[in-house]
Amino acid sequence: MTSQLTPVEILNTPVHPVTMAGTLTAVQQFMAEPRLHQICTTNPEFVMAAQRDPLFRQILQEADLCIPDGVGLIVASRWLGRRAGQPLLPQRVPGSELVYHLAGLCAQEGWRPFLLGAAEGVAAKTARVFQEKYPALRIAGTYAGSPAPEENEAIVQMINESGANMLLVAYGAPKQDKWIYRNQDRLTAVRVAIGVGGSFDFVTGKSTRAPRWVQNLGLEWLHRLLHEPWRWRRMLALPRFVLYILWQSTLGK
Ligand code: UDP
């Protein structure tokens, strides 16, 4: 862990107390250091998955930055922080908003991102949306591919040959984070690599984000469940997360 920020520990999973602006400052620092820095977009589902997946837990613990992408983490940091004297997580930093800021920063700084993952054609369409919004942006490449081991070599080679120095991977968690972790030493020019979940689907309008007022009420997860009901099983992590946090915060009193 090289981030200068001390992470908040939520069920033994680190989450950094950053704002959106702080995240972009960290990205600027990471881009200036010649090695790959991994960023994870942590939410309560990540935290619960990490309880039973040691490799995923290790990845989150070693990541350079774990941003708080989930309102449940902000609430949990208030409940747990009071007793443990931990810092509070100041705000939610949604990965689906961060990708726009990253595209803007790439345009401004001349960095070249590669967009990997999502369904066929979605990464390419995302690139077109970003390029329209930020005309100075130069995208190194796009590819859907898959996180399957058979494809690994070819994808690493494609990214290296593209000259990309930033990598956005949309294979969903934890596959995307494991993909970055296992390839971190072989992505020769990439300095920042981030798993972005369904962000490309939001950028292209394949999925829609909740209205702002629903986001402000902290209910974006409910909007997602109503629009993508097949997620219900995965989202059982949320009530389990609340129970774990209540249990931990009661134990500490
Ligand atoms: N995805 C993919 N290959 C896979 C699994 C997922 O390209 O093997 C893509 C999927 O099309 C979507 C993105 O990964 O664009 C995020 O998936 P999901 O919504 O499951 O992840 P979450 O946002 O919940 O992390």
CSV table of N, CA, C and O and ligand atoms in Angstrom, one decimal, residues 117-119 147 170-173 175 197-198 201 224 231 234, ligand 1:
chain,number,residue,atom,x,y,z
A,117,GLY,N,-13.1,-4.6,-21.7
A,117,GLY,CA,-14.2,-5.3,-21.1
A,117,GLY,C,-15.6,-4.8,-21.5
A,117,GLY,O,-15.7,-4.1,-22.5
A,118,ALA,N,-16.6,-5.3,-20.8
A,118,ALA,CA,-18.0,-5.1,-21.1
A,118,ALA,C,-18.4,-5.9,-22.3
A,118,ALA,O,-17.6,-6.6,-22.9
A,119,ALA,N,-19.7,-5.8,-22.7
A,119,ALA,CA,-20.2,-6.6,-23.8
A,119,ALA,C,-19.6,-6.0,-25.1
A,119,ALA,O,-19.1,-4.9,-25.2
A,147,PRO,N,-12.2,-12.2,-19.2
A,147,PRO,CA,-11.1,-12.5,-18.3
A,147,PRO,C,-10.6,-13.9,-18.3
A,147,PRO,O,-9.8,-14.3,-17.4
A,170,ALA,N,-13.5,-3.4,-17.3
A,170,ALA,CA,-15.0,-3.6,-17.0
A,170,ALA,C,-15.3,-5.1,-17.1
A,170,ALA,O,-16.1,-5.5,-18.0
A,171,TYR,N,-14.8,-5.9,-16.2
A,171,TYR,CA,-15.2,-7.3,-16.1
A,171,TYR,C,-16.0,-7.6,-14.9
A,171,TYR,O,-16.3,-8.8,-14.6
A,172,GLY,N,-16.4,-6.6,-14.1
A,172,GLY,CA,-17.1,-6.8,-12.9
A,172,GLY,C,-16.2,-7.3,-11.8
A,172,GLY,O,-15.1,-7.8,-12.1
A,173,ALA,N,-16.5,-7.1,-10.5
A,173,ALA,CA,-15.7,-7.5,-9.4
A,173,ALA,C,-16.1,-8.9,-9.0
A,173,ALA,O,-17.2,-9.3,-9.1
A,175,LYS,N,-13.5,-10.2,-10.8
A,175,LYS,CA,-12.7,-10.7,-11.9
A,175,LYS,C,-11.8,-9.6,-12.5
A,175,LYS,O,-10.7,-9.9,-12.8
A,197,GLY,N,-16.3,-1.9,-13.1
A,197,GLY,CA,-17.6,-2.6,-13.0
A,197,GLY,C,-18.5,-2.3,-14.2
A,197,GLY,O,-18.0,-2.4,-15.4
A,198,GLY,N,-19.7,-1.8,-14.0
A,198,GLY,CA,-20.6,-1.6,-15.1
A,198,GLY,C,-20.6,-0.2,-15.6
A,198,GLY,O,-21.5,0.3,-16.3
A,201,ASP,N,-21.4,0.6,-19.2
A,201,ASP,CA,-22.8,0.4,-19.5
A,201,ASP,C,-23.6,1.7,-19.2
A,201,ASP,O,-24.6,2.0,-19.9
A,224,ARG,N,-30.9,0.1,-8.7
A,224,ARG,CA,-30.2,-0.9,-9.5
A,224,ARG,C,-30.9,-2.3,-9.4
A,224,ARG,O,-31.1,-3.0,-10.3
A,231,ARG,N,-29.9,-9.3,-10.1
A,231,ARG,CA,-28.8,-9.1,-9.2
A,231,ARG,C,-29.2,-9.5,-7.7
A,231,ARG,O,-28.3,-9.4,-6.8
A,234,ARG,N,-26.7,-11.6,-5.6
A,234,ARG,CA,-25.5,-10.9,-5.3
A,234,ARG,C,-25.7,-9.8,-4.2
A,234,ARG,O,-24.9,-9.6,-3.4
B,1,UDP,N1,-18.4,-8.4,-17.9
B,1,UDP,C1,-17.6,-8.8,-18.9
B,1,UDP,N2,-17.1,-10.1,-18.9
B,1,UDP,C2,-17.4,-10.9,-17.8
B,1,UDP,C3,-18.2,-10.4,-16.8
B,1,UDP,C4,-18.7,-9.1,-16.9
B,1,UDP,O1,-17.3,-8.1,-19.9
B,1,UDP,O2,-16.9,-12.0,-17.9
B,1,UDP,C5,-18.9,-7.0,-17.9
B,1,UDP,C6,-20.4,-6.8,-18.1
B,1,UDP,O3,-20.7,-6.8,-19.4
B,1,UDP,C7,-20.5,-5.4,-17.5
B,1,UDP,C8,-19.4,-5.3,-16.5
B,1,UDP,O4,-18.5,-6.4,-16.7
B,1,UDP,O5,-20.3,-4.4,-18.4
B,1,UDP,C9,-19.8,-5.2,-15.1
B,1,UDP,O6,-20.5,-6.3,-14.8
B,1,UDP,P1,-21.4,-6.3,-13.5
B,1,UDP,O7,-22.5,-5.4,-13.7
B,1,UDP,O8,-21.7,-7.7,-13.2
B,1,UDP,O9,-20.4,-5.7,-12.4
B,1,UDP,P2,-20.6,-4.7,-11.2
B,1,UDP,O10,-20.9,-3.4,-11.8
B,1,UDP,O11,-21.7,-5.3,-10.3
B,1,UDP,O12,-19.2,-4.7,-10.6
